[in-house]
């Protein structure tokens, strides 16, 4: 107990120096998360549409992409982009660690959001659209008022869970030295020699970011499933 | 690009052989972490189902903390943080412990869902046709629970295998760690990481197939 008190008391001396730096790094983590989330959404949507298309080659290409990426660790993708590409000696393929991180997490995440979108689109019964058209709606109105609202309900909770996972996955970008929370914690702990304090602080900050999100997603899940049952 | 393909053809097999040797540690960390998570997950799942609120609260807090923070942070706390308190772990034991503690939070939810999904009436029906409680458990309840729990467990094993790449950051000499060493020796970074990716694919694809088959079997059964 005494050690525990002493452990947390030590924060008093340093928190003034650490917190501003760590909060600045939180911003980096949030930026990384937001950008790679948007990229993953765009890639996932494109892949889902390809997968549902009538053209066999598009379908196969999307399937191959999803299969390959799902079996590869994100860290390996980051390493290929950040350490690997420069060896091709093409100047525009030399990426900053931040760009490589966004690109890598986006490319990896796209394979997962693709499956979410596909499930959302396929869950809609064809009869929904036919019924909307039969009541006199135009195809655009049917999409806007009947199909999209239902698809969104199905897709939003799993996308929320994906976002939470992505937020935590950004931590591995510190391994390629992208400016995020973990990198700052690592830097500070090599200056102050207090790794336990700094990594616990980092964990607390991650929790502060992810917990409200997961409460929100769970509430959404409950609310939406009530409407469907 | 031509020189990349040339290097890949010339050195690829050597790189593959070297990384394959390091894959042993990837397997050890994955299997060890999975085993630890399976056991610890049960330890967390039981209090999650408790009738007492405060016991549930403790288990729930554990789950929220370990699911709400990155595994990498947890591994760093165990490997770089604990020595500050005088506790030193080897890289492999920190990795297995970290994945075990982290996985327990995920698997506890899986177990809980599996147990809750079996209707109480199943056991009552088994008893009413003359089975003993152990028979009811063995022939009626467990087979159903296993069907529910196995697909998410397999999915978890796949993601653990992929996550194991990050333990290179706490100096476990696995695939990615060896890959980085090879890069500093040969400077053929793209070739080496592409071979590493292929090796991970080779390991994870059979697991992904298996997960999909279980998933299909469950849907057919339902």
PDB file of N, CA and C in Angstrom, chain B residues 41-42 45-46 48-49 106-120 122-123 137 140-153 218 221-222:
ATOM      1  N   UNK B  41      -9.294 -16.027 -19.112  1.00  0.00           N
ATOM      2  CA  UNK B  41     -10.618 -15.576 -19.554  1.00  0.00           C
ATOM      3  C   UNK B  41     -11.713 -16.230 -18.728  1.00  0.00           C
ATOM      4  N   UNK B  42     -11.519 -17.513 -18.401  1.00  0.00           N
ATOM      5  CA  UNK B  42     -12.492 -18.229 -17.581  1.00  0.00           C
ATOM      6  C   UNK B  42     -12.526 -17.628 -16.175  1.00  0.00           C
ATOM      7  N   UNK B  45     -14.489 -14.559 -16.510  1.00  0.00           N
ATOM      8  CA  UNK B  45     -15.885 -14.754 -16.932  1.00  0.00           C
ATOM      9  C   UNK B  45     -16.782 -15.117 -15.758  1.00  0.00           C
ATOM     10  N   UNK B  46     -16.271 -15.953 -14.835  1.00  0.00           N
ATOM     11  CA  UNK B  46     -17.124 -16.405 -13.731  1.00  0.00           C
ATOM     12  C   UNK B  46     -17.601 -15.232 -12.869  1.00  0.00           C
ATOM     13  N   UNK B  48     -17.930 -12.263 -13.822  1.00  0.00           N
ATOM     14  CA  UNK B  48     -18.822 -11.443 -14.661  1.00  0.00           C
ATOM     15  C   UNK B  48     -20.264 -11.937 -14.565  1.00  0.00           C
ATOM     16  N   UNK B  49     -20.435 -13.237 -14.242  1.00  0.00           N
ATOM     17  CA  UNK B  49     -21.770 -13.834 -14.171  1.00  0.00           C
ATOM     18  C   UNK B  49     -22.286 -13.884 -12.736  1.00  0.00           C
ATOM     19  N   UNK B 106     -11.075 -10.122 -23.508  1.00  0.00           N
ATOM     20  CA  UNK B 106     -11.906 -10.400 -24.680  1.00  0.00           C
ATOM     21  C   UNK B 106     -12.632 -11.734 -24.521  1.00  0.00           C
ATOM     22  N   UNK B 107     -11.869 -12.765 -24.105  1.00  0.00           N
ATOM     23  CA  UNK B 107     -12.457 -14.099 -24.054  1.00  0.00           C
ATOM     24  C   UNK B 107     -13.488 -14.217 -22.943  1.00  0.00           C
ATOM     25  N   UNK B 108     -13.324 -13.428 -21.867  1.00  0.00           N
ATOM     26  CA  UNK B 108     -14.324 -13.464 -20.796  1.00  0.00           C
ATOM     27  C   UNK B 108     -15.696 -13.133 -21.363  1.00  0.00           C
ATOM     28  N   UNK B 109     -15.760 -12.137 -22.243  1.00  0.00           N
ATOM     29  CA  UNK B 109     -17.034 -11.769 -22.867  1.00  0.00           C
ATOM     30  C   UNK B 109     -17.549 -12.899 -23.752  1.00  0.00           C
ATOM     31  N   UNK B 110     -16.621 -13.555 -24.451  1.00  0.00           N
ATOM     32  CA  UNK B 110     -17.014 -14.669 -25.323  1.00  0.00           C
ATOM     33  C   UNK B 110     -17.612 -15.807 -24.490  1.00  0.00           C
ATOM     34  N   UNK B 111     -16.924 -16.164 -23.406  1.00  0.00           N
ATOM     35  CA  UNK B 111     -17.430 -17.227 -22.538  1.00  0.00           C
ATOM     36  C   UNK B 111     -18.797 -16.859 -21.975  1.00  0.00           C
ATOM     37  N   UNK B 112     -18.884 -15.611 -21.515  1.00  0.00           N
ATOM     38  CA  UNK B 112     -20.121 -15.162 -20.888  1.00  0.00           C
ATOM     39  C   UNK B 112     -21.289 -15.317 -21.866  1.00  0.00           C
ATOM     40  N   UNK B 113     -21.050 -14.851 -23.107  1.00  0.00           N
ATOM     41  CA  UNK B 113     -22.102 -14.948 -24.120  1.00  0.00           C
ATOM     42  C   UNK B 113     -22.454 -16.411 -24.373  1.00  0.00           C
ATOM     43  N   UNK B 114     -21.426 -17.282 -24.419  1.00  0.00           N
ATOM     44  CA  UNK B 114     -21.657 -18.705 -24.672  1.00  0.00           C
ATOM     45  C   UNK B 114     -22.503 -19.333 -23.588  1.00  0.00           C
ATOM     46  N   UNK B 115     -22.183 -19.006 -22.346  1.00  0.00           N
ATOM     47  CA  UNK B 115     -22.915 -19.611 -21.237  1.00  0.00           C
ATOM     48  C   UNK B 115     -24.339 -19.069 -21.183  1.00  0.00           C
ATOM     49  N   UNK B 116     -24.474 -17.753 -21.381  1.00  0.00           N
ATOM     50  CA  UNK B 116     -25.809 -17.140 -21.302  1.00  0.00           C
ATOM     51  C   UNK B 116     -26.724 -17.601 -22.434  1.00  0.00           C
ATOM     52  N   UNK B 117     -26.099 -18.005 -23.563  1.00  0.00           N
ATOM     53  CA  UNK B 117     -26.921 -18.344 -24.731  1.00  0.00           C
ATOM     54  C   UNK B 117     -27.651 -19.669 -24.559  1.00  0.00           C
ATOM     55  N   UNK B 118     -27.171 -20.489 -23.629  1.00  0.00           N
ATOM     56  CA  UNK B 118     -27.827 -21.785 -23.442  1.00  0.00           C
ATOM     57  C   UNK B 118     -29.012 -21.612 -22.499  1.00  0.00           C
ATOM     58  N   UNK B 119     -30.160 -21.883 -22.991  1.00  0.00           N
ATOM     59  CA  UNK B 119     -31.369 -21.734 -22.198  1.00  0.00           C
ATOM     60  C   UNK B 119     -31.357 -22.698 -21.005  1.00  0.00           C
ATOM     61  N   UNK B 120     -31.849 -22.206 -19.850  1.00  0.00           N
ATOM     62  CA  UNK B 120     -31.906 -23.045 -18.662  1.00  0.00           C
ATOM     63  C   UNK B 120     -32.744 -24.291 -18.908  1.00  0.00           C
ATOM     64  N   UNK B 122     -32.757 -26.229 -21.275  1.00  0.00           N
ATOM     65  CA  UNK B 122     -31.989 -27.339 -21.860  1.00  0.00           C
ATOM     66  C   UNK B 122     -31.571 -28.328 -20.781  1.00  0.00           C
ATOM     67  N   UNK B 123     -31.028 -27.773 -19.679  1.00  0.00           N
ATOM     68  CA  UNK B 123     -30.591 -28.626 -18.581  1.00  0.00           C
ATOM     69  C   UNK B 123     -31.801 -29.293 -17.935  1.00  0.00           C
ATOM     70  N   UNK B 137     -24.795 -31.915 -18.627  1.00  0.00           N
ATOM     71  CA  UNK B 137     -23.724 -30.992 -18.963  1.00  0.00           C
ATOM     72  C   UNK B 137     -22.927 -31.512 -20.157  1.00  0.00           C
ATOM     73  N   UNK B 140     -25.660 -32.337 -23.417  1.00  0.00           N
ATOM     74  CA  UNK B 140     -26.636 -31.335 -23.876  1.00  0.00           C
ATOM     75  C   UNK B 140     -26.060 -29.914 -23.850  1.00  0.00           C
ATOM     76  N   UNK B 141     -25.559 -29.479 -22.702  1.00  0.00           N
ATOM     77  CA  UNK B 141     -25.171 -28.074 -22.557  1.00  0.00           C
ATOM     78  C   UNK B 141     -23.825 -27.784 -23.227  1.00  0.00           C
ATOM     79  N   UNK B 142     -22.790 -28.568 -22.874  1.00  0.00           N
ATOM     80  CA  UNK B 142     -21.451 -28.269 -23.400  1.00  0.00           C
ATOM     81  C   UNK B 142     -21.362 -28.306 -24.927  1.00  0.00           C
ATOM     82  N   UNK B 143     -21.940 -29.343 -25.590  1.00  0.00           N
ATOM     83  CA  UNK B 143     -21.842 -29.345 -27.062  1.00  0.00           C
ATOM     84  C   UNK B 143     -22.409 -28.069 -27.682  1.00  0.00           C
ATOM     85  N   UNK B 144     -23.478 -27.536 -27.090  1.00  0.00           N
ATOM     86  CA  UNK B 144     -24.058 -26.307 -27.630  1.00  0.00           C
ATOM     87  C   UNK B 144     -23.169 -25.108 -27.333  1.00  0.00           C
ATOM     88  N   UNK B 145     -22.641 -25.060 -26.116  1.00  0.00           N
ATOM     89  CA  UNK B 145     -21.786 -23.933 -25.732  1.00  0.00           C
ATOM     90  C   UNK B 145     -20.532 -23.897 -26.602  1.00  0.00           C
ATOM     91  N   UNK B 146     -19.950 -25.093 -26.857  1.00  0.00           N
ATOM     92  CA  UNK B 146     -18.733 -25.157 -27.662  1.00  0.00           C
ATOM     93  C   UNK B 146     -19.000 -24.618 -29.066  1.00  0.00           C
ATOM     94  N   UNK B 147     -20.161 -24.986 -29.631  1.00  0.00           N
ATOM     95  CA  UNK B 147     -20.490 -24.495 -30.971  1.00  0.00           C
ATOM     96  C   UNK B 147     -20.558 -22.976 -31.010  1.00  0.00           C
ATOM     97  N   UNK B 148     -21.022 -22.387 -29.907  1.00  0.00           N
ATOM     98  CA  UNK B 148     -21.162 -20.928 -29.887  1.00  0.00           C
ATOM     99  C   UNK B 148     -19.799 -20.270 -29.692  1.00  0.00           C
ATOM    100  N   UNK B 149     -18.954 -20.906 -28.885  1.00  0.00           N
ATOM    101  CA  UNK B 149     -17.715 -20.255 -28.453  1.00  0.00           C
ATOM    102  C   UNK B 149     -16.565 -20.465 -29.439  1.00  0.00           C
ATOM    103  N   UNK B 150     -16.554 -21.605 -30.142  1.00  0.00           N
ATOM    104  CA  UNK B 150     -15.392 -21.920 -30.969  1.00  0.00           C
ATOM    105  C   UNK B 150     -15.126 -20.924 -32.108  1.00  0.00           C
ATOM    106  N   UNK B 151     -16.157 -20.484 -32.863  1.00  0.00           N
ATOM    107  CA  UNK B 151     -15.822 -19.533 -33.942  1.00  0.00           C
ATOM    108  C   UNK B 151     -15.158 -18.239 -33.456  1.00  0.00           C
ATOM    109  N   UNK B 152     -15.692 -17.557 -32.416  1.00  0.00           N
ATOM    110  CA  UNK B 152     -14.976 -16.360 -31.966  1.00  0.00           C
ATOM    111  C   UNK B 152     -13.586 -16.671 -31.411  1.00  0.00           C
ATOM    112  N   UNK B 153     -13.410 -17.851 -30.819  1.00  0.00           N
ATOM    113  CA  UNK B 153     -12.083 -18.211 -30.319  1.00  0.00           C
ATOM    114  C   UNK B 153     -11.087 -18.338 -31.471  1.00  0.00           C
ATOM    115  N   UNK B 218     -21.672 -23.147 -37.772  1.00  0.00           N
ATOM    116  CA  UNK B 218     -22.576 -22.628 -36.760  1.00  0.00           C
ATOM    117  C   UNK B 218     -23.859 -22.114 -37.396  1.00  0.00           C
ATOM    118  N   UNK B 221     -26.047 -24.862 -38.423  1.00  0.00           N
ATOM    119  CA  UNK B 221     -26.650 -25.519 -37.278  1.00  0.00           C
ATOM    120  C   UNK B 221     -27.791 -24.700 -36.710  1.00  0.00           C
ATOM    121  N   UNK B 222     -27.624 -23.379 -36.769  1.00  0.00           N
ATOM    122  CA  UNK B 222     -28.703 -22.534 -36.260  1.00  0.00           C
ATOM    123  C   UNK B 222     -29.829 -22.486 -37.271  1.00  0.00           C
TER     124      UNK B 222
END
